[in-house]
Each structure stands twice: as structure tokens, then as C-alpha cells.
Short mmCIF file of N, CA, C and O in Angstrom, two decimals:
data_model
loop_
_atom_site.label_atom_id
_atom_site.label_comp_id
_atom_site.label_asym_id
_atom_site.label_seq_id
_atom_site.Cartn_x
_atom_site.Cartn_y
_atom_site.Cartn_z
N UNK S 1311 -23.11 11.70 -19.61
CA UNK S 1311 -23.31 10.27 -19.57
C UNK S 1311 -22.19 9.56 -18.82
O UNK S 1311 -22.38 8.55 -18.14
N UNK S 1312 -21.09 10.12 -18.98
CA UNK S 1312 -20.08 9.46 -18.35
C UNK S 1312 -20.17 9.71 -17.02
O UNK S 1312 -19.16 9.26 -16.49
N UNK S 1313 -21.03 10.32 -16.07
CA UNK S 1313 -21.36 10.51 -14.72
C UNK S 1313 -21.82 9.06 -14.14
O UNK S 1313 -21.41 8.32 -13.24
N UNK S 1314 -23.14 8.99 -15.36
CA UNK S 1314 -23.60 7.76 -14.57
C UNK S 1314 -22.88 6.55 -14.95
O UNK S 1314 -22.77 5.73 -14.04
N UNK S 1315 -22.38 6.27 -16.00
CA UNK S 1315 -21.28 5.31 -15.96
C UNK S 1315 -20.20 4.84 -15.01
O UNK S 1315 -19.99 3.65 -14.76
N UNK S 1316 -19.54 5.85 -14.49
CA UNK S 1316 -18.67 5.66 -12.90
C UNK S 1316 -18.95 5.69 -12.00
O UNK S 1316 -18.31 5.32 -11.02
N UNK S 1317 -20.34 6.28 -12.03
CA UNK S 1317 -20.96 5.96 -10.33
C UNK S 1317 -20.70 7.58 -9.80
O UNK S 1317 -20.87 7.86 -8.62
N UNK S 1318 -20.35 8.38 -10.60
CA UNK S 1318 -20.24 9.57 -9.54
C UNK S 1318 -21.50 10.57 -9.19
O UNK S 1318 -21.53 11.57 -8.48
N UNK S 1319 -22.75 9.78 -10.11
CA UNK S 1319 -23.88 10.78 -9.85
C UNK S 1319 -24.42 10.39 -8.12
O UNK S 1319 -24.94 11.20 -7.35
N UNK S 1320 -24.14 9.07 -7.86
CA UNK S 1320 -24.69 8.59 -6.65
C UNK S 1320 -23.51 8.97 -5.50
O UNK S 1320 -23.84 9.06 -4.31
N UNK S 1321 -22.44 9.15 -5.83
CA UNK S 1321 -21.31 9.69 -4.87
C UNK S 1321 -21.37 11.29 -4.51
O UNK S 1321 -21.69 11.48 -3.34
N UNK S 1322 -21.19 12.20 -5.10
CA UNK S 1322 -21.01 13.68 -5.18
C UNK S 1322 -21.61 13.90 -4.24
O UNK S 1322 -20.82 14.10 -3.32
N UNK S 1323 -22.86 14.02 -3.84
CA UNK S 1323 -23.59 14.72 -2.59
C UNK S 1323 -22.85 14.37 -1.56
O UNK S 1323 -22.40 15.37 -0.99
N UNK S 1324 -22.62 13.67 -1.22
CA UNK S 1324 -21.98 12.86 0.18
C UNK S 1324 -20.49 13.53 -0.31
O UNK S 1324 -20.12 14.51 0.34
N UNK S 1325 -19.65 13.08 -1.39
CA UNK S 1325 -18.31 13.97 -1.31
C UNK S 1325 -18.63 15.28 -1.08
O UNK S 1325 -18.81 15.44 0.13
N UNK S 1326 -18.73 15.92 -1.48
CA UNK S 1326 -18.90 17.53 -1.19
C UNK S 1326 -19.24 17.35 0.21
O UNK S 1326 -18.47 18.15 0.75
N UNK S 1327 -20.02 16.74 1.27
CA UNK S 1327 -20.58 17.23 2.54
C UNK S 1327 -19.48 16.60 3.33
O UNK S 1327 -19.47 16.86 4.53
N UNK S 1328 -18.51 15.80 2.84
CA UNK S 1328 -17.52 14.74 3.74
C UNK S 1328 -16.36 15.64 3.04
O UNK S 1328 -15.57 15.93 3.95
N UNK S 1329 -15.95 16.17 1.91
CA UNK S 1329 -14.66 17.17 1.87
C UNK S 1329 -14.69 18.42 2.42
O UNK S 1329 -15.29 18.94 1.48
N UNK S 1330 -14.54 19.20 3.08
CA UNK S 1330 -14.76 20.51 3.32
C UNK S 1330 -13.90 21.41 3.33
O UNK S 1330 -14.11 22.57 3.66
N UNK S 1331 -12.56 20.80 2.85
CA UNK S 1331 -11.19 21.24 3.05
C UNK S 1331 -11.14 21.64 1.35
O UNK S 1331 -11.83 20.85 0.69
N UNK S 1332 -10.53 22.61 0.60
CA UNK S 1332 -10.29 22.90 -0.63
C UNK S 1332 -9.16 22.32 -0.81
O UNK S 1332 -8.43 22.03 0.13
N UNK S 1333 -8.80 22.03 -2.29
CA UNK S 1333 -7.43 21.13 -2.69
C UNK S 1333 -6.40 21.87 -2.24
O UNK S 1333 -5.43 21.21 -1.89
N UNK S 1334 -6.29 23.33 -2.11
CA UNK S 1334 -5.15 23.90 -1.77
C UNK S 1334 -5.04 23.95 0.10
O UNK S 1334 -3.99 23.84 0.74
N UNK S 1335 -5.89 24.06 0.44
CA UNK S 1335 -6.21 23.67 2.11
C UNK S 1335 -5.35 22.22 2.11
O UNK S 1335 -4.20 22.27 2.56
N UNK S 1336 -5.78 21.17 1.71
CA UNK S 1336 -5.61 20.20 1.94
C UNK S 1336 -3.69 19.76 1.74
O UNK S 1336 -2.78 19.22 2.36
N UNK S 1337 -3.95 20.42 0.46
CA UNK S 1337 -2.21 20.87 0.43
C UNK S 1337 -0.90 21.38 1.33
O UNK S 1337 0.23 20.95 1.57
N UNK S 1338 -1.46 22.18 1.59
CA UNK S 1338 -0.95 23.65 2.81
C UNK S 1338 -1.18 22.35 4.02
O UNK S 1338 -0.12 22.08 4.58
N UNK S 1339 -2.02 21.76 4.36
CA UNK S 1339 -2.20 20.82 5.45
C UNK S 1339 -1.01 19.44 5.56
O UNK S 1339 -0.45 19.02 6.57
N UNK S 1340 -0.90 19.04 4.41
CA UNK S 1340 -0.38 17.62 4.73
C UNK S 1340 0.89 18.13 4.52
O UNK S 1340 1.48 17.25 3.90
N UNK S 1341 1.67 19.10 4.71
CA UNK S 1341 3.51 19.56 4.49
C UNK S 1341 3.20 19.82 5.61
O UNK S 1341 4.24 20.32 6.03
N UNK S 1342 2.23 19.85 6.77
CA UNK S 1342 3.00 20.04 8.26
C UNK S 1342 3.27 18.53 8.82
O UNK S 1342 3.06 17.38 8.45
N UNK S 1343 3.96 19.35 10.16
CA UNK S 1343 4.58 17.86 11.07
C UNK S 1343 2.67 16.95 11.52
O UNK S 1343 2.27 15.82 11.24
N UNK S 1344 1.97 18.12 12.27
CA UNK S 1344 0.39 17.27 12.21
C UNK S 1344 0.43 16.39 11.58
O UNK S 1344 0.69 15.27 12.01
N UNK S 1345 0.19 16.65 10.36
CA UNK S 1345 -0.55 15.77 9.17
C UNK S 1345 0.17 14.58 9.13
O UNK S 1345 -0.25 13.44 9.26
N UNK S 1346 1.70 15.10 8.90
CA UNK S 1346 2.55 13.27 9.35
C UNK S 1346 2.49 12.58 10.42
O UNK S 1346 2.58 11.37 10.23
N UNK S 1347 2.36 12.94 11.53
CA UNK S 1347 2.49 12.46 12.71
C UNK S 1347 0.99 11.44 13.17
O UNK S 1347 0.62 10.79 14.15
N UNK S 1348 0.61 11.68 12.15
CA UNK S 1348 -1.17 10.73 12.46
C UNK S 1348 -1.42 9.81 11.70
O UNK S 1348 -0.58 9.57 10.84
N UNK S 1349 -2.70 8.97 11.76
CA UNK S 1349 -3.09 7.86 11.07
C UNK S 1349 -1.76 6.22 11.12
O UNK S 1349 -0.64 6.14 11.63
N UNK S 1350 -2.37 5.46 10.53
CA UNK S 1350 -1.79 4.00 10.04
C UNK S 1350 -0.86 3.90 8.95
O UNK S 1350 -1.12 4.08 7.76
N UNK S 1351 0.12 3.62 9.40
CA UNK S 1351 1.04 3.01 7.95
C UNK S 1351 0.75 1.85 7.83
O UNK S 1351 0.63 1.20 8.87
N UNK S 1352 0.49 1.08 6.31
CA UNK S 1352 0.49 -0.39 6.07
C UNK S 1352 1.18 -0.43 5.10
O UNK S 1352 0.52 -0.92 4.19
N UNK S 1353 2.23 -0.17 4.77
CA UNK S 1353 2.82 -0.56 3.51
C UNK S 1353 4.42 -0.62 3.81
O UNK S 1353 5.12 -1.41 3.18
N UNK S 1354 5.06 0.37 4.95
CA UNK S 1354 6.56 0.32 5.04
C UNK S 1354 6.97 1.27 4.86
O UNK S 1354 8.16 1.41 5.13
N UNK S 1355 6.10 2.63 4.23
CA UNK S 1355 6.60 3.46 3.08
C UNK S 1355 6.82 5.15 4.16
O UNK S 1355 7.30 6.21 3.77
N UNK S 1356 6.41 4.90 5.20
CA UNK S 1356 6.44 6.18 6.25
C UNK S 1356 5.28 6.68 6.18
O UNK S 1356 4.81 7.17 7.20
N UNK S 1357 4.55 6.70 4.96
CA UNK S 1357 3.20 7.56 5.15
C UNK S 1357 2.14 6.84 5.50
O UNK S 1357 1.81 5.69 5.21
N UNK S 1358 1.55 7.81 6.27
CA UNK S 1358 -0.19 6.92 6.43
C UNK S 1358 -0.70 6.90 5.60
O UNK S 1358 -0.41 7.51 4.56
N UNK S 1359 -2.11 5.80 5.91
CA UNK S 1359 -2.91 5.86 4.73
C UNK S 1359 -3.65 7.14 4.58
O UNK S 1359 -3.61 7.65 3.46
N UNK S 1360 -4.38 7.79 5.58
CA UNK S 1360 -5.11 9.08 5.51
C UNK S 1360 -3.81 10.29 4.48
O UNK S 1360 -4.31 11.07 3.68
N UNK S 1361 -2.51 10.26 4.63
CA UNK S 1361 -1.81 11.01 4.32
C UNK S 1361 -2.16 10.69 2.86
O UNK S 1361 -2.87 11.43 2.19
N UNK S 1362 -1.64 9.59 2.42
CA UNK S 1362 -1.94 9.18 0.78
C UNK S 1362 -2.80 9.67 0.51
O UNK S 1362 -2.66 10.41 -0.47
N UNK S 1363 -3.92 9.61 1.01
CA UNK S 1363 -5.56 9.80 1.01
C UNK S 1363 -5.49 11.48 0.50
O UNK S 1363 -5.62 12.14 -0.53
N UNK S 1364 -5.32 11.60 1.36
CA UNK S 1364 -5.13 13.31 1.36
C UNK S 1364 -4.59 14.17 -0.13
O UNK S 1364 -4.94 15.22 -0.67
N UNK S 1365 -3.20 12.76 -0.57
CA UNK S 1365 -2.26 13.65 -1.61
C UNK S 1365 -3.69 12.82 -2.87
O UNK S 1365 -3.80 13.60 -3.82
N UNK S 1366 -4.47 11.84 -3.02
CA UNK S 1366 -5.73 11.31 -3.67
C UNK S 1366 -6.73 12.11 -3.65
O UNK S 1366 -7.35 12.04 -4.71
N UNK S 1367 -7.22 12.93 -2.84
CA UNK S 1367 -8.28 13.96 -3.05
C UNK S 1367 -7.97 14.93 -3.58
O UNK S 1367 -8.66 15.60 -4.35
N UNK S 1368 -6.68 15.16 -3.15
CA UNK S 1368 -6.23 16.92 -4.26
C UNK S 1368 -6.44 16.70 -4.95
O UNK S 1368 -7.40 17.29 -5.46
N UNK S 1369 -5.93 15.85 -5.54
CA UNK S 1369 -5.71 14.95 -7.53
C UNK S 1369 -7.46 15.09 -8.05
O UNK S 1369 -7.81 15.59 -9.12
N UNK S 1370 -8.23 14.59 -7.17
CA UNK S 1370 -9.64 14.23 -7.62
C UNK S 1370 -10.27 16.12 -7.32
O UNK S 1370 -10.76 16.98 -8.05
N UNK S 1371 -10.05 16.07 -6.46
CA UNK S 1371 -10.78 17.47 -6.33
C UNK S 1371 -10.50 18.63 -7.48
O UNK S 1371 -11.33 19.51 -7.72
N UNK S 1372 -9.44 18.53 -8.04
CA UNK S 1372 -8.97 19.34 -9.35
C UNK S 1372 -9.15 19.05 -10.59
O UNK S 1372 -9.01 19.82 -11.54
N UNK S 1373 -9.54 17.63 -10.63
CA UNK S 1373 -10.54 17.28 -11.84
C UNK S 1373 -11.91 17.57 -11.75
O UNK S 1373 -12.64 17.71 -10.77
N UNK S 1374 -12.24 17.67 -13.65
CA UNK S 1374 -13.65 17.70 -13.31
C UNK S 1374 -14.50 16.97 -13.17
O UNK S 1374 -14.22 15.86 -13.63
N UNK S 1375 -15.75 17.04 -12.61
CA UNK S 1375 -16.74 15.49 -12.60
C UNK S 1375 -17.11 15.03 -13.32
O UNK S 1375 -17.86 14.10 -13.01
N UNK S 1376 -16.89 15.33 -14.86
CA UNK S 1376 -16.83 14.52 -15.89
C UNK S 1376 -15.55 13.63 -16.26
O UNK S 1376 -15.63 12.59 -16.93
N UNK S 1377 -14.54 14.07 -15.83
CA UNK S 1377 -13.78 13.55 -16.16
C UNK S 1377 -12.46 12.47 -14.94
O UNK S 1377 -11.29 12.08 -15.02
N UNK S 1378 -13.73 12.38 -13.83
CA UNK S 1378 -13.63 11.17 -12.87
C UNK S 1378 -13.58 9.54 -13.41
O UNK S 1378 -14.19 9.37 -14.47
N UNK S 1379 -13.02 8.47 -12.88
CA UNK S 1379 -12.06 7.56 -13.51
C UNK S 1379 -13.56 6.69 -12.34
O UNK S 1379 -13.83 7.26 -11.29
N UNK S 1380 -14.05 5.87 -12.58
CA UNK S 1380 -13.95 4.31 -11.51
C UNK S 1380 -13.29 4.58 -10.12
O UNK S 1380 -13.83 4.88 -9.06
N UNK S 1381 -12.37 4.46 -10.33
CA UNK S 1381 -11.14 4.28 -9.33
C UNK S 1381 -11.05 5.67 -8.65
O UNK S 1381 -10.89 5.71 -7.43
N UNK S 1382 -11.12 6.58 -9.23
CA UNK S 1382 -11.82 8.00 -8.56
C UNK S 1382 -13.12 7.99 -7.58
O UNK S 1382 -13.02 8.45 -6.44
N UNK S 1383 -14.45 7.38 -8.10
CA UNK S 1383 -15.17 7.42 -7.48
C UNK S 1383 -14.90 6.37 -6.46
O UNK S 1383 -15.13 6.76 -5.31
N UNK S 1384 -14.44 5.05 -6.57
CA UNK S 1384 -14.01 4.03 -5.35
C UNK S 1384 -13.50 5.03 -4.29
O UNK S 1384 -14.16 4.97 -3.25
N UNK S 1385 -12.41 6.02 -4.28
CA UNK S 1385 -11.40 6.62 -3.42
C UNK S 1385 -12.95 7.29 -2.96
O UNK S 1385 -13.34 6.81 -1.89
N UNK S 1386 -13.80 8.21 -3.51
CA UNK S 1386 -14.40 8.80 -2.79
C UNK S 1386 -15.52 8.47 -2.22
O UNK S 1386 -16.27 9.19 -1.56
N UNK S 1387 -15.66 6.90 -2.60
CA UNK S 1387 -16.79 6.39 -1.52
C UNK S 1387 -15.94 5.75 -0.36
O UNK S 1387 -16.56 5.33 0.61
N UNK S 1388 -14.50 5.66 -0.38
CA UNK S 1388 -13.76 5.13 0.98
C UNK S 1388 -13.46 6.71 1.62
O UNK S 1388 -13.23 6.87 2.82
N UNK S 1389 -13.48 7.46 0.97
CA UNK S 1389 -13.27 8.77 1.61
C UNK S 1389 -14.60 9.34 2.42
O UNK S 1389 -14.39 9.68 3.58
N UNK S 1390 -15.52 9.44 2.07
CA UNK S 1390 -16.92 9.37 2.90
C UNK S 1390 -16.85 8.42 3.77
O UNK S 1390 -16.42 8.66 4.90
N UNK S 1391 -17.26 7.19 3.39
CA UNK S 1391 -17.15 6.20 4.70
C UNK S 1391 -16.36 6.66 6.11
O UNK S 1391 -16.80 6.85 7.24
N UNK S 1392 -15.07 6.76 5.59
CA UNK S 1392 -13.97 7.26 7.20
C UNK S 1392 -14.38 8.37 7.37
O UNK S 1392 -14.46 8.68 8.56
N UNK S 1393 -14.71 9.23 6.57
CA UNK S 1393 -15.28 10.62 7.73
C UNK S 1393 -16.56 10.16 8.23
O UNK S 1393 -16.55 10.37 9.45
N UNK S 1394 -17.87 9.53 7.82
CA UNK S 1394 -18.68 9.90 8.26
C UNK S 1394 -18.53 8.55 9.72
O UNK S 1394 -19.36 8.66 10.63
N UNK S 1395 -17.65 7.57 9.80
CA UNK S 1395 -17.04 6.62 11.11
C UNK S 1395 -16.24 7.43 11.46
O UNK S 1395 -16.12 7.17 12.66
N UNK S 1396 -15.45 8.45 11.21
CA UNK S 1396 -14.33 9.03 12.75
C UNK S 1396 -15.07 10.28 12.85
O UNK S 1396 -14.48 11.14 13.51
N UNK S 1397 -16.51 10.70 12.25
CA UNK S 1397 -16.54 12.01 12.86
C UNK S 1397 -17.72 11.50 14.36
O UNK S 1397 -17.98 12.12 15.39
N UNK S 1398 -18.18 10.21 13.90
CA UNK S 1398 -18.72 9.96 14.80
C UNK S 1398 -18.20 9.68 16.57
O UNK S 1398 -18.73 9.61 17.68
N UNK S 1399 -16.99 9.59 16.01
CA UNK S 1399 -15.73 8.80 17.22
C UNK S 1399 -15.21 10.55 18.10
O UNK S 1399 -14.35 10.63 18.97
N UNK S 1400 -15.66 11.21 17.79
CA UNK S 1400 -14.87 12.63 18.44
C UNK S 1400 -14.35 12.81 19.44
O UNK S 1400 -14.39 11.77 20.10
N UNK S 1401 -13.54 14.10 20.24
CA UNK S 1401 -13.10 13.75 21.36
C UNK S 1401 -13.67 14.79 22.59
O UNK S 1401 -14.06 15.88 22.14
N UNK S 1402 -13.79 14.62 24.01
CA UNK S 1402 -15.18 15.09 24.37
C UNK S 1402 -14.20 17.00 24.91
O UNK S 1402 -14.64 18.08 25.32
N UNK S 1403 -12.90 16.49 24.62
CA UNK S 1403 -12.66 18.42 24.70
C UNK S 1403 -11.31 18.45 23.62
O UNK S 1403 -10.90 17.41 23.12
N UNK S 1404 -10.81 19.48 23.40
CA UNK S 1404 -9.57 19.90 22.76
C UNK S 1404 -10.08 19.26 21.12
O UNK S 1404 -9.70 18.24 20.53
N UNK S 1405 -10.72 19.94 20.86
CA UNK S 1405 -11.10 19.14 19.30
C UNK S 1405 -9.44 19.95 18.76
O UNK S 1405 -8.48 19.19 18.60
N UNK S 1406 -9.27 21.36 18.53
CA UNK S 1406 -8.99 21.91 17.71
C UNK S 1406 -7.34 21.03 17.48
O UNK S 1406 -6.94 20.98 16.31
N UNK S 1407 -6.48 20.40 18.51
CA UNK S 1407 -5.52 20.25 18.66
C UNK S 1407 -5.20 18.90 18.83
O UNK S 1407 -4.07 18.46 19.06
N UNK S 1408 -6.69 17.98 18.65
CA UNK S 1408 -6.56 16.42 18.49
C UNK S 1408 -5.99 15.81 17.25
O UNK S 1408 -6.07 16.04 16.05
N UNK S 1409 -5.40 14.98 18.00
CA UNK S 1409 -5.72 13.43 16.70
C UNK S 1409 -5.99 13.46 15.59
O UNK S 1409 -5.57 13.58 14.44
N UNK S 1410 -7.51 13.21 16.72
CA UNK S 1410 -8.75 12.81 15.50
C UNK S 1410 -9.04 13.81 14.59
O UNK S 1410 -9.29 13.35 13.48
N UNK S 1411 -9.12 15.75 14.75
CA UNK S 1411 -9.10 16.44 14.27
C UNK S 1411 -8.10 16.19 13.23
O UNK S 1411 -8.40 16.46 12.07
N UNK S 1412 -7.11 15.77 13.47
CA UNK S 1412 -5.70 15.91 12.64
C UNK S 1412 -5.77 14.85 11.31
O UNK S 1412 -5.53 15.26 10.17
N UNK S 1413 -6.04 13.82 11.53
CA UNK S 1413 -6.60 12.56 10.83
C UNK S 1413 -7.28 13.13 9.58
O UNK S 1413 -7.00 13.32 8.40
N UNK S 1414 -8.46 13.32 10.52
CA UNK S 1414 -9.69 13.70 9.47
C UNK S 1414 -9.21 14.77 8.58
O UNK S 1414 -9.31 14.47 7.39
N UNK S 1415 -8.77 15.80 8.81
CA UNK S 1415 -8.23 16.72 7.90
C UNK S 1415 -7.27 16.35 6.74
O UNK S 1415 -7.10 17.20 5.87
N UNK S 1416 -6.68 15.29 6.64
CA UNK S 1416 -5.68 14.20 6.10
C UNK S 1416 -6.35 13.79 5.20
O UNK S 1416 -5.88 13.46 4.11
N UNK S 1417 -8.03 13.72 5.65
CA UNK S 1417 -8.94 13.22 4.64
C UNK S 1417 -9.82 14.19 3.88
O UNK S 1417 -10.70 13.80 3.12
N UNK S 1418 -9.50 15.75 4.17
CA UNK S 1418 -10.19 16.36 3.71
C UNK S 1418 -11.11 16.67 4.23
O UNK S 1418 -11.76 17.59 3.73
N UNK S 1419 -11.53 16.11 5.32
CA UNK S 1419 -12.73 16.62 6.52
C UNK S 1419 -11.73 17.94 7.81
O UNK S 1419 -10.83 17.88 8.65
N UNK S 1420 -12.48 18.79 7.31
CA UNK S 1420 -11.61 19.76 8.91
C UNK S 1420 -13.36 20.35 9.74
O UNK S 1420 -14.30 21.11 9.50
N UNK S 1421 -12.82 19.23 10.95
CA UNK S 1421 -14.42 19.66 11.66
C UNK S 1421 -14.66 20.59 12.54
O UNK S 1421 -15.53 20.53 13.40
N UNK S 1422 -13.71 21.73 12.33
CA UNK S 1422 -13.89 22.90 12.63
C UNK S 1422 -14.24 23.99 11.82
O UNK S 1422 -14.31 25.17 12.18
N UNK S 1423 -14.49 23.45 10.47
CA UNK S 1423 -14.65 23.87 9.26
C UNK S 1423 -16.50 24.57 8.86
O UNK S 1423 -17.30 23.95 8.16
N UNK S 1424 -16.72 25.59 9.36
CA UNK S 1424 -17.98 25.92 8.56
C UNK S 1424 -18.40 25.75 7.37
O UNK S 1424 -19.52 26.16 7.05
#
């Protein structure tokens, strides 16, 4: 019951197809120079937002889906949204060593990812 209470029965399909990175992937990912070197800072604090983002999905991805917060499911309907707008934005060669590749993975999307 507490699924449909937070909204995560209408979220999950879309998270799972917009994360593709595992919490420990995602981990192992954001301690390189990549992962810092990309996205927007708005706060002062050195990190991007995708970086925050990134250390926010581990957290969620290691809970269980019962025991997702509101504020859990908010993060993962802003976490869908930006993948499914920057995967649309791609770049027309060098995916593996872009940006945008780099970004998205920040978010838990790696679109080299089977």
C-alpha cells in the first residue's frame, strides 16, 4: 500500500529503463576525474547537480520499493525526465568519451550500456 501512496507504482517502469547503471557502477563512476569534470554547479559547493544526483540514486537504488520516501520518488521522476531530454540531445560521433556520455552516467544512465 505504501507504493501507491508515494507515487512509486506510476514511477518504477520508467526508473528502471532511465537507470541502467547499478548502485555500485554508479559509485565506482562518480570518484573519477569524468564524473567531476561535467554538468552545472548551482549552489557554490564544487559539485554538479548530476554529481549530487548520482550520490541520490545510490541511496534510492539500495532501498527497497517499499520503503521509498515522497521525496524519493520526486528525485526519480527528475531523474527520468533528464535522461529521457539529454539522451535525446546525443553527439553525432565519439559517444564513448563525450560529455554528454559523461553527464548522463552521473545520472545513472550509461548509453553504452546494454
Amino acid at each position: 500500500m505504501a507504493d501507491k501512496a508515494n507515487g512509486v507504482d506510476e514511477t518504477w517502469d520508467d526508473w528502471k529503463a532511465a537507470v541502467t547503471m547499478t548502485a555500485s557502477e554508479i559509485e565506482s563512476w562518480l570518484d573519477t576525474d569524468e564524473s567531476k569534470q561535467v554538468g552545472q554547479e548551482d549552489d557554490g559547493s564544487g559539485e554538479s547537480i548530476g554529481h549530487k544526483s548520482g550520490r541520490r540514486i545510490v541511496t534510492i537504488l539500495r532501498k527497497r520499493k517499499a520503503d521509498l520516501t515522497a521525496s524519493d520518488v520526486e528525485h526519480m521522476h527528475k531523474v527520468v525526465g533528464y535522461v529521457k531530454r539529454h539522451r535525446a540531445q546525443g553527439p553525432d560521433s565519439d559517444v564513448e568519451h563525450s560529455r554528454w556520455r559523461y553527464s548522463l552516467m552521473n545520472w545513472g544512465n550509461d548509453p553504452l550500456k546494454k
